[in-house]
mmCIF file of N, CA and C in Angstrom:
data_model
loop_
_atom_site.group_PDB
_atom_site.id
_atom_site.type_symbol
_atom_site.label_atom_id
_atom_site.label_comp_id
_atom_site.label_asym_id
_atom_site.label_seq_id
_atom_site.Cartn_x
_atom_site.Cartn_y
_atom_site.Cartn_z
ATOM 1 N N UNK U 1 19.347 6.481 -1.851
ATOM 2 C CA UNK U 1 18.196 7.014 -2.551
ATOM 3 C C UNK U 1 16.939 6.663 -1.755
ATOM 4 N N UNK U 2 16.103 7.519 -1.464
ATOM 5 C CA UNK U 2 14.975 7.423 -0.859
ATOM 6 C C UNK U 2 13.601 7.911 -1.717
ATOM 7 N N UNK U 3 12.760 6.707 -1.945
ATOM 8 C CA UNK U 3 11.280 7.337 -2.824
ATOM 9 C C UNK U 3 10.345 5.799 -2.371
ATOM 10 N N UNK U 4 9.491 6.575 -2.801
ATOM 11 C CA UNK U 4 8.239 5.695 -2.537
ATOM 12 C C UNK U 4 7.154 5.594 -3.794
ATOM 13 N N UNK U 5 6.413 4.554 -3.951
ATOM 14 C CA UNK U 5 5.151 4.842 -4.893
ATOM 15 C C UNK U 5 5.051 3.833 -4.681
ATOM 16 N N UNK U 6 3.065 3.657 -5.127
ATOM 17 C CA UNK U 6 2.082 2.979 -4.671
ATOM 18 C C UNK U 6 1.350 2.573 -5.781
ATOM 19 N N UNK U 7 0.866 1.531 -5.855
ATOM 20 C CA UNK U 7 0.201 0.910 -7.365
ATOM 21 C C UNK U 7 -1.643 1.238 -7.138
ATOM 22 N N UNK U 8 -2.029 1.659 -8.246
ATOM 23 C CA UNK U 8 -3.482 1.412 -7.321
ATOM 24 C C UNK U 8 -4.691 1.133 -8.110
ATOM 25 N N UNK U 9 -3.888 -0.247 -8.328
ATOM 26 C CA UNK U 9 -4.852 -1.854 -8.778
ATOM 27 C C UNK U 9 -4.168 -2.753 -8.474
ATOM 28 N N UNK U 10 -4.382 -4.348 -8.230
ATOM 29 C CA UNK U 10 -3.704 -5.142 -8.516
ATOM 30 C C UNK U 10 -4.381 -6.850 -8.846
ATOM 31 N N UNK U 11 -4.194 -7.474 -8.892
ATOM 32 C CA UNK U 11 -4.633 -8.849 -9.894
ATOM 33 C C UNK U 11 -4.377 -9.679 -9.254
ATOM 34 N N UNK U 12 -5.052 -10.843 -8.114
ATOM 35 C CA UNK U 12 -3.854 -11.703 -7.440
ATOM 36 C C UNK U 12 -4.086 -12.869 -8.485
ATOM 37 N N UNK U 13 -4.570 -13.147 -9.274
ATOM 38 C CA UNK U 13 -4.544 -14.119 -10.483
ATOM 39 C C UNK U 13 -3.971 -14.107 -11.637
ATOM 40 N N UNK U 14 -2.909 -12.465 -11.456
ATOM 41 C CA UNK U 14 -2.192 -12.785 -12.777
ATOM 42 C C UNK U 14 -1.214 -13.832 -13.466
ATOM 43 N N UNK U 15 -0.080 -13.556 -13.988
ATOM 44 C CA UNK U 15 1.013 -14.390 -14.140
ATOM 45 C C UNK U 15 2.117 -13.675 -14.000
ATOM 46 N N UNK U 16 1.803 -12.263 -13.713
ATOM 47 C CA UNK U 16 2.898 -11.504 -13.439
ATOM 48 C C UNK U 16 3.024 -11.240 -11.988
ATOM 49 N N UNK U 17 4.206 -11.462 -11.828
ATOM 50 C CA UNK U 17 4.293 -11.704 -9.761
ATOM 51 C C UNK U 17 3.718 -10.247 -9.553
ATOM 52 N N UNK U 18 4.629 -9.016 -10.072
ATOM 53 C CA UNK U 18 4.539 -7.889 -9.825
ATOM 54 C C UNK U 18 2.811 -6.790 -9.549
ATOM 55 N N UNK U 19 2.355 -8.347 -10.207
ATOM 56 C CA UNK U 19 0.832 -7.761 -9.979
ATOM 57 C C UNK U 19 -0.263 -8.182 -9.274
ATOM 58 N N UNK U 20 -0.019 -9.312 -8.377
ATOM 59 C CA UNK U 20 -0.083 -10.303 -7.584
ATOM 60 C C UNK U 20 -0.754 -9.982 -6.344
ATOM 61 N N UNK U 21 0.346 -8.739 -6.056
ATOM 62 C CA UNK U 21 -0.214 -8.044 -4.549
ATOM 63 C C UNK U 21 0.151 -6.861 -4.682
ATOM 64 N N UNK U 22 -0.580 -5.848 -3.517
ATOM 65 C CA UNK U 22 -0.820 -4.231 -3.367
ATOM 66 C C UNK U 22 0.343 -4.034 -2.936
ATOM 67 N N UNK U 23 1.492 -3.932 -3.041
ATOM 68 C CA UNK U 23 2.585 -3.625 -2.153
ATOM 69 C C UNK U 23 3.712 -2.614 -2.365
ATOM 70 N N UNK U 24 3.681 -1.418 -1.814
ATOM 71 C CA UNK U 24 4.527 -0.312 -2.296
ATOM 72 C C UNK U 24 5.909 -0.589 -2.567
ATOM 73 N N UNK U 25 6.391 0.583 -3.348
ATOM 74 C CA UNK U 25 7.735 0.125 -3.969
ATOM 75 C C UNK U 25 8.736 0.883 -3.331
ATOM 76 N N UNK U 26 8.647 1.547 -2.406
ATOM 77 C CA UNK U 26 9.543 2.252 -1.797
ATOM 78 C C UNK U 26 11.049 1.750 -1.101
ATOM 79 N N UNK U 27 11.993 2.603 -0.838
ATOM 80 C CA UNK U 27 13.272 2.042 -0.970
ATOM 81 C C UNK U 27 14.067 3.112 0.248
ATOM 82 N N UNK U 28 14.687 2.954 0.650
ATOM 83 C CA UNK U 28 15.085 3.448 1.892
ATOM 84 C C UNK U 28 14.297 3.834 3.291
ATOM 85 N N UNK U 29 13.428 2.912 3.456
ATOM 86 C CA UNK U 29 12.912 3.241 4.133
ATOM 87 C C UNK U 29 13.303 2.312 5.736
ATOM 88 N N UNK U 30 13.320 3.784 6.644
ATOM 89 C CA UNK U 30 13.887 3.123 8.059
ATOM 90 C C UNK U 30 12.293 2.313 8.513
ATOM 91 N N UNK U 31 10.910 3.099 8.545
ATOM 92 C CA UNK U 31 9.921 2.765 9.834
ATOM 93 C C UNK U 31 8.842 2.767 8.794
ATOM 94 N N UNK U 32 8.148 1.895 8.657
ATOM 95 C CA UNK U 32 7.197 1.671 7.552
ATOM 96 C C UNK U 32 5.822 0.769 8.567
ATOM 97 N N UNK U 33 4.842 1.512 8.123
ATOM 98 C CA UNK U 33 3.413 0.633 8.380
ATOM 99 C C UNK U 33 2.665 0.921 6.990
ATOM 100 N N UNK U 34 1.835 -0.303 6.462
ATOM 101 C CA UNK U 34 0.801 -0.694 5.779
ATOM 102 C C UNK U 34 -0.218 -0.670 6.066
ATOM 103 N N UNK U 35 -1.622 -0.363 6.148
ATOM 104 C CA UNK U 35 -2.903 -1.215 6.458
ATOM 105 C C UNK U 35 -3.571 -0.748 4.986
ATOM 106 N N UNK U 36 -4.710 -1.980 5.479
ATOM 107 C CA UNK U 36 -5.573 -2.271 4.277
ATOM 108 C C UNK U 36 -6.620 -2.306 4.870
ATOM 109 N N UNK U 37 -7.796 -1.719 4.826
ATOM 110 C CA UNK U 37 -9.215 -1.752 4.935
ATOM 111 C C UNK U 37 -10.335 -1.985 4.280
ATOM 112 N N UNK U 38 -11.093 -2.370 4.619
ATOM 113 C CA UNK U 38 -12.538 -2.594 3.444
ATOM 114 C C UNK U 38 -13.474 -1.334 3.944
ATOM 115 N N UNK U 39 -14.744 -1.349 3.153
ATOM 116 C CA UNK U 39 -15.700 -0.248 3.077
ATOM 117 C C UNK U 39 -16.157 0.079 4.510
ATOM 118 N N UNK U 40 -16.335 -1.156 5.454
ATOM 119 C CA UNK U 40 -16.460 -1.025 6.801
ATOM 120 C C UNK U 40 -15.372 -0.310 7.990
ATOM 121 N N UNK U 41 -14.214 -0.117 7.851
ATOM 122 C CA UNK U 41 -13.552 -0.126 8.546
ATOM 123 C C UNK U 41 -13.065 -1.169 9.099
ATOM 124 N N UNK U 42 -13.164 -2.300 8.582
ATOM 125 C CA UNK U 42 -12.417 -3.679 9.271
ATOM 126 C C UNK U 42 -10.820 -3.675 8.708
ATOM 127 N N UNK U 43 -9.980 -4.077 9.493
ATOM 128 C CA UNK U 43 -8.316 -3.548 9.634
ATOM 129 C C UNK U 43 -8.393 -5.258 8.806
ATOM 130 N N UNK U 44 -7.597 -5.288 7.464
ATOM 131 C CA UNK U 44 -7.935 -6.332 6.453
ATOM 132 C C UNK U 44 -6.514 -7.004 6.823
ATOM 133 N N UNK U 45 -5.389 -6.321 6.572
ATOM 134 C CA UNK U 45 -3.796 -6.719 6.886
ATOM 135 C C UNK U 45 -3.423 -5.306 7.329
ATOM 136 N N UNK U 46 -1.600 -5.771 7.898
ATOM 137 C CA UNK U 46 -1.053 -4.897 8.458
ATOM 138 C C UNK U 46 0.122 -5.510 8.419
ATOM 139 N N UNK U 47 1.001 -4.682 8.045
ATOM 140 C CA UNK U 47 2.674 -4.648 7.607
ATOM 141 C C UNK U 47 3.771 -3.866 8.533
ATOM 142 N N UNK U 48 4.997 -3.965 8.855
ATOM 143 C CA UNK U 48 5.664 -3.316 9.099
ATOM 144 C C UNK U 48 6.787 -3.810 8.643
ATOM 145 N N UNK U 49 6.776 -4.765 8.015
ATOM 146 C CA UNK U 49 8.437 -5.320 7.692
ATOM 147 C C UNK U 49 9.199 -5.006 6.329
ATOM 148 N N UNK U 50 10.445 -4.379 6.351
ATOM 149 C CA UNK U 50 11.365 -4.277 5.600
ATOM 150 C C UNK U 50 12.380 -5.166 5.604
ATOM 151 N N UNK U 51 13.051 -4.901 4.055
ATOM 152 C CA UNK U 51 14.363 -5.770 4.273
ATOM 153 C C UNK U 51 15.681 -5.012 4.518
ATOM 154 N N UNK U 52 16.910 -5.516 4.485
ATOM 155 C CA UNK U 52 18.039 -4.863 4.884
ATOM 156 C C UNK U 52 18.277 -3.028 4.110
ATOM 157 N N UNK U 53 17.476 -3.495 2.463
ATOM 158 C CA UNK U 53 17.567 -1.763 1.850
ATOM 159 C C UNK U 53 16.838 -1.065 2.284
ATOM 160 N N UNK U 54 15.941 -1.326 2.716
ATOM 161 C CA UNK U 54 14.915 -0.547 3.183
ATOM 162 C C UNK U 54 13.191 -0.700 2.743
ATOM 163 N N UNK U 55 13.250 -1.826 1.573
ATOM 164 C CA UNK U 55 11.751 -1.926 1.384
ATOM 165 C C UNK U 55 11.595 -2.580 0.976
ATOM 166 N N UNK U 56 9.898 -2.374 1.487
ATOM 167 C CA UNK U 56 8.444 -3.410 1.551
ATOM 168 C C UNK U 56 8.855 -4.827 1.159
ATOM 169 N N UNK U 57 8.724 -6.151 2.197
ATOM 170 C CA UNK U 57 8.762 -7.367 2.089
ATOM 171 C C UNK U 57 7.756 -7.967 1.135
ATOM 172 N N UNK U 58 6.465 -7.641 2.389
ATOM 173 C CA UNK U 58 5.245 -8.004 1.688
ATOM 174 C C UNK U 58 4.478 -7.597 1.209
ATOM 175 N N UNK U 59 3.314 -7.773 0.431
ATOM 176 C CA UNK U 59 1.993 -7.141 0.268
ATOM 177 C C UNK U 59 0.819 -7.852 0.535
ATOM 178 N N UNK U 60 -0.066 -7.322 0.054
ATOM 179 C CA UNK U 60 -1.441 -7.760 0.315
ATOM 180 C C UNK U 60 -1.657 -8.428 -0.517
ATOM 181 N N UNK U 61 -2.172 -9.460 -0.387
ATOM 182 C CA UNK U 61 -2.628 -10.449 -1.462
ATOM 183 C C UNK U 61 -4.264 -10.568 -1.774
ATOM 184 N N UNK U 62 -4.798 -9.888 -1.258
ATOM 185 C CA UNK U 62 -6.147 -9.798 -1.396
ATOM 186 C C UNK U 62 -7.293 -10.566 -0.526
ATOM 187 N N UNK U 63 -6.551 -11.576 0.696
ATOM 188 C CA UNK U 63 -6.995 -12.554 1.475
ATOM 189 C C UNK U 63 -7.592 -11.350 2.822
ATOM 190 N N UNK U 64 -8.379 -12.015 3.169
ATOM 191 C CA UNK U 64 -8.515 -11.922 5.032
ATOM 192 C C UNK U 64 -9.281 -13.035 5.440
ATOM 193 N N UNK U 65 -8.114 -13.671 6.816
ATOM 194 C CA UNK U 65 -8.187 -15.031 7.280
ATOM 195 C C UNK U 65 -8.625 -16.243 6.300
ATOM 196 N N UNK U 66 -7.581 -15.840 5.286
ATOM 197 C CA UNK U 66 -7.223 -17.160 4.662
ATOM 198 C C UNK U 66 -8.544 -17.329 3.122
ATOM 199 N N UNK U 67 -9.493 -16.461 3.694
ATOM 200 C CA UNK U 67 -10.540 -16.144 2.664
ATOM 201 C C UNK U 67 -10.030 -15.279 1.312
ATOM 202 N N UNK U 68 -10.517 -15.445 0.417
ATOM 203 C CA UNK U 68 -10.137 -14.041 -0.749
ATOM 204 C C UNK U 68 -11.501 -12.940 -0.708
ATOM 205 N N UNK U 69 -11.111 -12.163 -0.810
ATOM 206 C CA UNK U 69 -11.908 -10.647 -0.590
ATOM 207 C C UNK U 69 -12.342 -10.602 -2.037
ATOM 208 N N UNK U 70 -13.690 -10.071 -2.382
ATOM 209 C CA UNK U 70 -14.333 -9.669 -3.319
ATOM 210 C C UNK U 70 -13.424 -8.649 -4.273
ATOM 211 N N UNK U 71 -13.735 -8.688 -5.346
ATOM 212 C CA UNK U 71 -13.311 -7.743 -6.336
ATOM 213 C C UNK U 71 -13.939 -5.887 -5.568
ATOM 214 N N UNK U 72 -13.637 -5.325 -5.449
ATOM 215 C CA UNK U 72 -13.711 -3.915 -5.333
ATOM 216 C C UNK U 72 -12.919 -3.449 -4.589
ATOM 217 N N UNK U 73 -13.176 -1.796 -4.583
ATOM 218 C CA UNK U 73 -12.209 -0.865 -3.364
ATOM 219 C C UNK U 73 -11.766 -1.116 -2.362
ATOM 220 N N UNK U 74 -10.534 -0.944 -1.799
ATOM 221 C CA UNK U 74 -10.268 -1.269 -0.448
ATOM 222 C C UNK U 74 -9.272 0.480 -0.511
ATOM 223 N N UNK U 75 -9.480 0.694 0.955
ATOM 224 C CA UNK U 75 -8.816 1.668 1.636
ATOM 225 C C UNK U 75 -7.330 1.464 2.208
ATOM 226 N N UNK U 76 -6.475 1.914 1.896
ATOM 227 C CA UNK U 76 -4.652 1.840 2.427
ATOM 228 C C UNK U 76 -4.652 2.961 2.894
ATOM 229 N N UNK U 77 -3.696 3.022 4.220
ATOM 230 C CA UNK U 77 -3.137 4.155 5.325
ATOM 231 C C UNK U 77 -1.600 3.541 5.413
ATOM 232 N N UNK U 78 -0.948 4.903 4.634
ATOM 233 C CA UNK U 78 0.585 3.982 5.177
ATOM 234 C C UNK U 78 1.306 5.302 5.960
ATOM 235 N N UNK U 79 1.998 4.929 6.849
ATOM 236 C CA UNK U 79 2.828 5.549 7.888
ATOM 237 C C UNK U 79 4.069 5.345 7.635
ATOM 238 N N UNK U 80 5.358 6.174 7.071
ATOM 239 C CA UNK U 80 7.021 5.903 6.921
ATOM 240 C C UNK U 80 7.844 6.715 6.662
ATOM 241 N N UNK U 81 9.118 6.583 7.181
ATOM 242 C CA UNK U 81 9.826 7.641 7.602
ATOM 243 C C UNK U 81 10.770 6.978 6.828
ATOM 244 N N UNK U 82 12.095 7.716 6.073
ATOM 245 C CA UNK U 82 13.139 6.967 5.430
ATOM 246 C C UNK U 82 14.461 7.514 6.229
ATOM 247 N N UNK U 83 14.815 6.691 6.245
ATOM 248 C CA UNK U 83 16.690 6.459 6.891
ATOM 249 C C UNK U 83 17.359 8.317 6.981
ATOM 250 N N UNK U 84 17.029 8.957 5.735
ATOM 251 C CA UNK U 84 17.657 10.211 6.186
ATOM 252 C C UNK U 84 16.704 11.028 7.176
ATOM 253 N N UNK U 85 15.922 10.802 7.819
ATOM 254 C CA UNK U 85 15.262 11.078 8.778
ATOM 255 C C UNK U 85 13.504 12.091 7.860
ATOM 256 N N UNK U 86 13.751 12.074 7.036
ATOM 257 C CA UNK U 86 12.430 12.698 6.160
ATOM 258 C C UNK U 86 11.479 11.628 6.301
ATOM 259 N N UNK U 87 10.050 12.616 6.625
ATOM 260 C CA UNK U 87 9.108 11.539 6.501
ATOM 261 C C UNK U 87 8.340 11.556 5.768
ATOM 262 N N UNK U 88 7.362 10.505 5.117
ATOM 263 C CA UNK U 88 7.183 10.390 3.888
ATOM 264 C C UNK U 88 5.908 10.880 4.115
ATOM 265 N N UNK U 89 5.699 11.989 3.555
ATOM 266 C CA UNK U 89 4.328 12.729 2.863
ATOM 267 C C UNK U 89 3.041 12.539 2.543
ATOM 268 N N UNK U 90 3.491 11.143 1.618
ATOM 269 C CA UNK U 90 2.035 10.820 0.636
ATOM 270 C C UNK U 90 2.008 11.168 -0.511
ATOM 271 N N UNK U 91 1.208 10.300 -1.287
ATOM 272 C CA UNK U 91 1.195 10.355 -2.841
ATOM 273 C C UNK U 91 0.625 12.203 -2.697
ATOM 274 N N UNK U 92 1.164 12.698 -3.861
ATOM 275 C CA UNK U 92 0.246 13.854 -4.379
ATOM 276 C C UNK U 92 -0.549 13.251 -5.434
ATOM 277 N N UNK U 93 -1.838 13.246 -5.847
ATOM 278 C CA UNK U 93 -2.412 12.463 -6.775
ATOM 279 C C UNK U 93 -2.698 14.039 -8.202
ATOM 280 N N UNK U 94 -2.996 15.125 -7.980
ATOM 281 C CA UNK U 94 -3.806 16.257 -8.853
ATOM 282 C C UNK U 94 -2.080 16.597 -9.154
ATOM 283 N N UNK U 95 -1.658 17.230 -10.191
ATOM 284 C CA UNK U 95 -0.195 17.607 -10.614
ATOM 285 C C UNK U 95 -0.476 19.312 -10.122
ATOM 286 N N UNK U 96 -1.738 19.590 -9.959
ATOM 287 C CA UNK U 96 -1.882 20.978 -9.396
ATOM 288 C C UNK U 96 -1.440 21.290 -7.891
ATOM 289 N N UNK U 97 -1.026 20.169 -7.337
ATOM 290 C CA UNK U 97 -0.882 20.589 -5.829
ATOM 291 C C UNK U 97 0.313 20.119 -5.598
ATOM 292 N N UNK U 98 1.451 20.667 -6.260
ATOM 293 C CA UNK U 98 2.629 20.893 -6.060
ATOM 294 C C UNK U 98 2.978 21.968 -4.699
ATOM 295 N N UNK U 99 3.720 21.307 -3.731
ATOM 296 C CA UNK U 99 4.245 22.401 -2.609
ATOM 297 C C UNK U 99 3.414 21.846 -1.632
ATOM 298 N N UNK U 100 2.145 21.152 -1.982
ATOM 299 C CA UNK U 100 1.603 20.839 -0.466
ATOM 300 C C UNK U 100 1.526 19.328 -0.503
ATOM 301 N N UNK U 101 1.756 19.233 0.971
ATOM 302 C CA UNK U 101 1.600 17.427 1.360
ATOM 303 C C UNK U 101 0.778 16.468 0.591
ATOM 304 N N UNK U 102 1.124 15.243 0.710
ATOM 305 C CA UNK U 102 0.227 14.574 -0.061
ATOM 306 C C UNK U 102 -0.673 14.188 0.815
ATOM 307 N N UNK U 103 -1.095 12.791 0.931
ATOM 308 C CA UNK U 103 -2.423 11.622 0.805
ATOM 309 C C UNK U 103 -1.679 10.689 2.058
ATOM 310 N N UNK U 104 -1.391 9.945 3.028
ATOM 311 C CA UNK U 104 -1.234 8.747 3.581
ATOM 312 C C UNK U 104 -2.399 8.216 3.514
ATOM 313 N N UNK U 105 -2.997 8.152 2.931
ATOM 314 C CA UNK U 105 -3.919 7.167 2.832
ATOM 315 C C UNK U 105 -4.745 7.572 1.275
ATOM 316 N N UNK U 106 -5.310 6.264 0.935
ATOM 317 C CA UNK U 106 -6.204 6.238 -0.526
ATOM 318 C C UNK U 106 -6.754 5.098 -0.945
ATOM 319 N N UNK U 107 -7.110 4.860 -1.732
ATOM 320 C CA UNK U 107 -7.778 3.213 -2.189
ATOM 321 C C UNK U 107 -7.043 2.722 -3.057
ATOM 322 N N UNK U 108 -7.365 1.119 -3.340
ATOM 323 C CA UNK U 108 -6.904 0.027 -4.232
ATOM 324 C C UNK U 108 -7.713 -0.612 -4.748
ATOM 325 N N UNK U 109 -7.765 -0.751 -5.990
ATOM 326 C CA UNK U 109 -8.887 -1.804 -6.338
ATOM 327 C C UNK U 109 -8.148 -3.026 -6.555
ATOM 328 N N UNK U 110 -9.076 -4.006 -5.989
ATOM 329 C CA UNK U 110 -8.793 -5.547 -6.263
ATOM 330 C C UNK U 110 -9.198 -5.888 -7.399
ATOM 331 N N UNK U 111 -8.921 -6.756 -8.285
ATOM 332 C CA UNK U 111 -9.684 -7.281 -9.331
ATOM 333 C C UNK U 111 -9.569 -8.615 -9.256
ATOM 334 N N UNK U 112 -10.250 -9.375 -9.605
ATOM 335 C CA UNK U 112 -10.739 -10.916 -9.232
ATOM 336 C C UNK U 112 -10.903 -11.723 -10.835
#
C-alpha cells in the first residue's frame, strides 16, 4: 500500500507524541526528502530517512540549532517517489481540483 498525508499544525509541548512534530505519515515510500523553511527562506531541517516499510523516521520538532522557533508559519517542500515507481504528487488541498496535481510544497503552523 502506498499513500501519503501531511498534518498542518503541530504542538511540540503536547502530551500526545503524535503531535509533537511535523512529520508525514506516508508509507511505502522508496526516495523521500523533507524541508522546512521559515518566512525568510532559511533551510530550518532536512530529512531523507525512512524505515524498512517505507516511512518517515523523523520529524520536525520545531528547533533550529538546538534553539526552538517561534510560534507561526513555516513553509514544507517534500520530494517522494514510492516503491511502485509512482511519484508522489502532492496534497490536493480545494476538493474542486480533482484530476490535477497537487502542492509539494505548503505551510505548517507551529504552536508554542
Amino acid at each position: 500500500v502506498c499513500s501519503s498525508d501531511l498534518p498542518n499544525a503541530f504542538y511540540p509541548n503536547s502530551s500526545q507524541p503524535k503531535f509533537k512534530t511535523f512529520k508525514p505519515l506516508g508509507k511505502g515510500l522508496e526516495e523521500y526528502q523533507l524541508e522546512i523553511f521559515d518566512s525568510w527562506g532559511t533551510l530550518l531541517f532536512r530529512t531523507t530517512l525512512l524505515d524498512a516499510s517505507g516511512i518517515p523516521v523523523e520529524g520536525w520538532d520545531g528547533t533550529f540549532k538546538g534553539k526552538a522557533m517561534p510560534q507561526d508559519g513555516y513553509a514544507w517542500r517534500i520530494k517522494a517517489k514510492f516503491r511502485n515507481g509512482s511519484q508522489w504528487n502532492g496534497m490536493i488541498y480545494n476538493q474542486n481540483e480533482t484530476g490535477t496535481a497537487g502542492h509539494t510544497f505548503g505551510t505548517v503552523t507551529l504552536f508554542r
